[in-house]
Amino acid sequence: MADVYVSNWSEFVEAVAVAGDTVILPEAERWDMNVIAPEGVTGNIPVNCAKIIGNGTSVWNGRFYGSFQVSGTEVQDFHIINYFSDSVTVSGTGVFSRCMFSGLSAAIVGVPLIGTSWHRCAFNVELQHGEPWAVSGECTYCRIILHAARAIGTNIAARNAVKKNCEIIMYMPAATHLYMENAQYCTIRGNMAACGYIGKYSYDHGSAYTIVDTDDLAEGASVYAPLIGVTDAQMKDAAYLASIGFPIGGGDDA
């Protein structure tokens, strides 16, 4: 149960494997994996520590041929940028806050959210192939950008995923149908020019007041309750959104 200060990637990987410790990273450093591990990182990285205090440090240009396997760790202010992942980037159970992930994924699941909770995090992920799930964990006040040019349809969120006050931006021009579950006070927009149907699965019982930009869908697209279709102008009109019950404001504390 110690505070462990690390200064580089090797120390970080060793420290996070130890159960119970708090791992503290340097202030706003940039670790370039093209220099540290140009051949890529093979195998899974176990994360058993109690807490990671990232202090804004970021890991850049990593090629990960496994995943970060998190075991109940709390992660703050740690970023993975411009990565390539051969599989799901993060799995297990963990609580992330103020983290950023951006990169290219070859996995079927496009955004690394399996079994984890995320608060005020940002994702910008491009999927090479397959039908993605944009959200597979619990997200609050997150910004999620998903590029999936080849996908013809997807569930924007996996079953039991919860999204509250999230901004979801989908670049899926070939998608003909999209589904959303358990979304509360979220916005959905992007490039979904072929999408003629956006709605929910029958087992969704948690959605409320999530709005969809109909100008970003196919002409005449159907938007089914509890999702609410609005025009681009209406989505930017605070008075209109307030009139339909959509919350306007900064949300809860950080």
PDB file of C-alpha atoms in Angstrom, residues 52-193:
ATOM      1  CA  ILE A  52      -2.871   5.536 -11.141  1.00  0.00           C
ATOM      2  CA  ILE A  53      -2.338   9.290 -10.901  1.00  0.00           C
ATOM      3  CA  GLY A  54      -1.347  10.173 -14.445  1.00  0.00           C
ATOM      4  CA  ASN A  55      -0.669  13.897 -13.961  1.00  0.00           C
ATOM      5  CA  GLY A  56      -1.364  14.435 -17.653  1.00  0.00           C
ATOM      6  CA  THR A  57       1.352  12.091 -18.898  1.00  0.00           C
ATOM      7  CA  SER A  58       0.593  10.540 -22.282  1.00  0.00           C
ATOM      8  CA  VAL A  59       1.735   7.419 -24.120  1.00  0.00           C
ATOM      9  CA  TRP A  60       2.125   8.087 -27.845  1.00  0.00           C
ATOM     10  CA  ASN A  61       2.430   5.885 -30.938  1.00  0.00           C
ATOM     11  CA  GLY A  62       2.020   2.575 -29.142  1.00  0.00           C
ATOM     12  CA  ARG A  63       1.331  -0.655 -30.996  1.00  0.00           C
ATOM     13  CA  PHE A  64      -0.482  -2.919 -28.569  1.00  0.00           C
ATOM     14  CA  TYR A  65      -0.973  -6.592 -29.411  1.00  0.00           C
ATOM     15  CA  GLY A  66      -2.781  -7.295 -26.162  1.00  0.00           C
ATOM     16  CA  SER A  67      -4.803  -5.252 -23.706  1.00  0.00           C
ATOM     17  CA  PHE A  68      -4.493  -3.412 -20.418  1.00  0.00           C
ATOM     18  CA  GLN A  69      -6.212  -5.841 -18.029  1.00  0.00           C
ATOM     19  CA  VAL A  70      -7.494  -3.659 -15.222  1.00  0.00           C
ATOM     20  CA  SER A  71      -8.507  -5.089 -11.839  1.00  0.00           C
ATOM     21  CA  GLY A  72     -10.537  -2.445 -10.048  1.00  0.00           C
ATOM     22  CA  THR A  73      -7.967   0.308 -10.530  1.00  0.00           C
ATOM     23  CA  GLU A  74      -8.852   4.007 -10.337  1.00  0.00           C
ATOM     24  CA  VAL A  75      -7.108   5.890 -13.164  1.00  0.00           C
ATOM     25  CA  GLN A  76      -6.855   9.679 -13.367  1.00  0.00           C
ATOM     26  CA  ASP A  77      -5.432  12.047 -16.016  1.00  0.00           C
ATOM     27  CA  PHE A  78      -3.633   9.387 -18.087  1.00  0.00           C
ATOM     28  CA  HIS A  79      -3.730   9.427 -21.881  1.00  0.00           C
ATOM     29  CA  ILE A  80      -2.995   6.975 -24.715  1.00  0.00           C
ATOM     30  CA  ILE A  81      -2.669   8.845 -28.014  1.00  0.00           C
ATOM     31  CA  ASN A  82      -2.202   7.751 -31.641  1.00  0.00           C
ATOM     32  CA  TYR A  83      -2.181   4.064 -30.763  1.00  0.00           C
ATOM     33  CA  PHE A  84      -2.750   0.948 -32.841  1.00  0.00           C
ATOM     34  CA  SER A  85      -4.510  -1.885 -31.060  1.00  0.00           C
ATOM     35  CA  ASP A  86      -4.875  -5.430 -32.318  1.00  0.00           C
ATOM     36  CA  SER A  87      -7.605  -6.164 -29.782  1.00  0.00           C
ATOM     37  CA  VAL A  88      -9.684  -4.420 -27.133  1.00  0.00           C
ATOM     38  CA  THR A  89      -7.389  -1.818 -25.582  1.00  0.00           C
ATOM     39  CA  VAL A  90      -8.778  -1.892 -22.040  1.00  0.00           C
ATOM     40  CA  SER A  91     -10.662  -4.725 -20.347  1.00  0.00           C
ATOM     41  CA  GLY A  92     -11.599  -5.644 -16.809  1.00  0.00           C
ATOM     42  CA  THR A  93     -13.055  -3.405 -14.120  1.00  0.00           C
ATOM     43  CA  GLY A  94     -11.741   0.075 -13.468  1.00  0.00           C
ATOM     44  CA  VAL A  95     -12.803   3.668 -12.942  1.00  0.00           C
ATOM     45  CA  PHE A  96     -11.289   6.239 -15.308  1.00  0.00           C
ATOM     46  CA  SER A  97     -11.569  10.013 -15.038  1.00  0.00           C
ATOM     47  CA  ARG A  98     -10.214  12.793 -17.254  1.00  0.00           C
ATOM     48  CA  CYS A  99      -8.429  10.340 -19.567  1.00  0.00           C
ATOM     49  CA  MET A 100      -8.005  10.482 -23.347  1.00  0.00           C
ATOM     50  CA  PHE A 101      -7.743   7.642 -25.865  1.00  0.00           C
ATOM     51  CA  SER A 102      -7.217   8.134 -29.582  1.00  0.00           C
ATOM     52  CA  GLY A 103      -6.007   5.770 -32.263  1.00  0.00           C
ATOM     53  CA  LEU A 104      -6.714   2.947 -34.667  1.00  0.00           C
ATOM     54  CA  SER A 105      -8.330  -0.328 -33.650  1.00  0.00           C
ATOM     55  CA  ALA A 106      -8.410  -3.582 -35.577  1.00  0.00           C
ATOM     56  CA  ALA A 107     -10.817  -5.076 -33.063  1.00  0.00           C
ATOM     57  CA  ILE A 108     -14.534  -5.606 -33.549  1.00  0.00           C
ATOM     58  CA  VAL A 109     -15.177  -3.424 -30.532  1.00  0.00           C
ATOM     59  CA  GLY A 110     -14.151   0.046 -31.574  1.00  0.00           C
ATOM     60  CA  VAL A 111     -13.820   1.922 -28.299  1.00  0.00           C
ATOM     61  CA  PRO A 112     -12.031   0.503 -25.228  1.00  0.00           C
ATOM     62  CA  LEU A 113     -14.812   0.448 -22.680  1.00  0.00           C
ATOM     63  CA  ILE A 114     -15.417  -3.192 -21.823  1.00  0.00           C
ATOM     64  CA  GLY A 115     -16.592  -3.540 -18.213  1.00  0.00           C
ATOM     65  CA  THR A 116     -15.186  -0.202 -17.091  1.00  0.00           C
ATOM     66  CA  SER A 117     -16.517   3.157 -15.900  1.00  0.00           C
ATOM     67  CA  TRP A 118     -15.516   6.470 -17.462  1.00  0.00           C
ATOM     68  CA  HIS A 119     -16.097  10.037 -16.252  1.00  0.00           C
ATOM     69  CA  ARG A 120     -15.209  13.131 -18.280  1.00  0.00           C
ATOM     70  CA  CYS A 121     -13.043  11.120 -20.678  1.00  0.00           C
ATOM     71  CA  ALA A 122     -12.514  11.602 -24.416  1.00  0.00           C
ATOM     72  CA  PHE A 123     -12.232   8.979 -27.170  1.00  0.00           C
ATOM     73  CA  ASN A 124     -11.365   9.362 -30.847  1.00  0.00           C
ATOM     74  CA  VAL A 125     -11.073   5.916 -32.397  1.00  0.00           C
ATOM     75  CA  GLU A 126     -11.000   4.627 -35.964  1.00  0.00           C
ATOM     76  CA  LEU A 127     -12.127   1.063 -36.577  1.00  0.00           C
ATOM     77  CA  GLN A 128     -10.480  -0.824 -39.432  1.00  0.00           C
ATOM     78  CA  HIS A 129     -13.197  -3.412 -39.953  1.00  0.00           C
ATOM     79  CA  GLY A 130     -16.173  -5.081 -38.351  1.00  0.00           C
ATOM     80  CA  GLU A 131     -19.307  -3.834 -36.663  1.00  0.00           C
ATOM     81  CA  PRO A 132     -18.374  -1.753 -33.622  1.00  0.00           C
ATOM     82  CA  TRP A 133     -19.983  -1.092 -30.310  1.00  0.00           C
ATOM     83  CA  ALA A 134     -19.293   2.549 -29.559  1.00  0.00           C
ATOM     84  CA  VAL A 135     -19.870   2.195 -25.823  1.00  0.00           C
ATOM     85  CA  SER A 136     -19.560  -0.949 -23.730  1.00  0.00           C
ATOM     86  CA  GLY A 137     -19.286   0.396 -20.195  1.00  0.00           C
ATOM     87  CA  GLU A 138     -20.622   3.157 -17.985  1.00  0.00           C
ATOM     88  CA  CYS A 139     -19.855   6.643 -19.304  1.00  0.00           C
ATOM     89  CA  THR A 140     -20.780  10.004 -17.810  1.00  0.00           C
ATOM     90  CA  TYR A 141     -19.909  13.371 -19.348  1.00  0.00           C
ATOM     91  CA  CYS A 142     -17.695  11.748 -22.004  1.00  0.00           C
ATOM     92  CA  ARG A 143     -16.979  12.713 -25.614  1.00  0.00           C
ATOM     93  CA  ILE A 144     -16.888   9.698 -27.923  1.00  0.00           C
ATOM     94  CA  ILE A 145     -15.869   9.969 -31.582  1.00  0.00           C
ATOM     95  CA  LEU A 146     -16.004   6.776 -33.638  1.00  0.00           C
ATOM     96  CA  HIS A 147     -14.858   6.428 -37.250  1.00  0.00           C
ATOM     97  CA  ALA A 148     -16.159   3.235 -38.870  1.00  0.00           C
ATOM     98  CA  ALA A 149     -16.402   3.892 -42.601  1.00  0.00           C
ATOM     99  CA  ARG A 150     -17.124   0.276 -43.573  1.00  0.00           C
ATOM    100  CA  ALA A 151     -19.710  -0.572 -40.940  1.00  0.00           C
ATOM    101  CA  ILE A 152     -23.225  -1.029 -42.320  1.00  0.00           C
ATOM    102  CA  GLY A 153     -24.976  -1.017 -38.957  1.00  0.00           C
ATOM    103  CA  THR A 154     -24.188  -1.194 -35.291  1.00  0.00           C
ATOM    104  CA  ASN A 155     -25.431  -0.986 -31.773  1.00  0.00           C
ATOM    105  CA  ILE A 156     -24.091   2.331 -30.507  1.00  0.00           C
ATOM    106  CA  ALA A 157     -23.917   0.743 -27.081  1.00  0.00           C
ATOM    107  CA  ALA A 158     -23.724  -2.781 -25.771  1.00  0.00           C
ATOM    108  CA  ARG A 159     -26.373  -4.226 -23.498  1.00  0.00           C
ATOM    109  CA  ASN A 160     -26.176  -2.859 -19.962  1.00  0.00           C
ATOM    110  CA  ALA A 161     -23.913  -0.001 -21.050  1.00  0.00           C
ATOM    111  CA  VAL A 162     -25.001   3.248 -19.460  1.00  0.00           C
ATOM    112  CA  LYS A 163     -24.400   6.648 -20.984  1.00  0.00           C
ATOM    113  CA  LYS A 164     -25.284   9.856 -19.162  1.00  0.00           C
ATOM    114  CA  ASN A 165     -24.712  13.349 -20.547  1.00  0.00           C
ATOM    115  CA  CYS A 166     -22.344  12.119 -23.270  1.00  0.00           C
ATOM    116  CA  GLU A 167     -21.555  13.578 -26.679  1.00  0.00           C
ATOM    117  CA  ILE A 168     -21.428  10.777 -29.269  1.00  0.00           C
ATOM    118  CA  ILE A 169     -20.118  11.582 -32.753  1.00  0.00           C
ATOM    119  CA  MET A 170     -20.401   8.817 -35.354  1.00  0.00           C
ATOM    120  CA  TYR A 171     -18.603   8.879 -38.709  1.00  0.00           C
ATOM    121  CA  MET A 172     -20.369   5.913 -40.284  1.00  0.00           C
ATOM    122  CA  PRO A 173     -21.482   6.962 -43.791  1.00  0.00           C
ATOM    123  CA  ALA A 174     -22.344   3.393 -44.875  1.00  0.00           C
ATOM    124  CA  ALA A 175     -24.443   2.467 -41.830  1.00  0.00           C
ATOM    125  CA  THR A 176     -28.093   1.851 -42.698  1.00  0.00           C
ATOM    126  CA  HIS A 177     -29.341   1.293 -39.145  1.00  0.00           C
ATOM    127  CA  LEU A 178     -28.178   2.188 -35.658  1.00  0.00           C
ATOM    128  CA  TYR A 179     -29.329   1.238 -32.169  1.00  0.00           C
ATOM    129  CA  MET A 180     -28.939   2.966 -28.831  1.00  0.00           C
ATOM    130  CA  GLU A 181     -29.540   1.607 -25.349  1.00  0.00           C
ATOM    131  CA  ASN A 182     -29.617   3.098 -21.871  1.00  0.00           C
ATOM    132  CA  ALA A 183     -28.766   6.640 -22.943  1.00  0.00           C
ATOM    133  CA  GLN A 184     -29.743   9.537 -20.730  1.00  0.00           C
ATOM    134  CA  TYR A 185     -29.379  13.158 -21.856  1.00  0.00           C
ATOM    135  CA  CYS A 186     -26.861  12.375 -24.612  1.00  0.00           C
ATOM    136  CA  THR A 187     -26.395  13.916 -28.055  1.00  0.00           C
ATOM    137  CA  ILE A 188     -25.759  11.892 -31.226  1.00  0.00           C
ATOM    138  CA  ARG A 189     -24.460  13.450 -34.432  1.00  0.00           C
ATOM    139  CA  GLY A 190     -21.837  12.983 -37.140  1.00  0.00           C
ATOM    140  CA  ASN A 191     -21.928  11.502 -40.647  1.00  0.00           C
ATOM    141  CA  MET A 192     -24.621   8.836 -40.883  1.00  0.00           C
ATOM    142  CA  ALA A 193     -25.864   9.778 -44.340  1.00  0.00           C
TER     143      ALA A 193
END
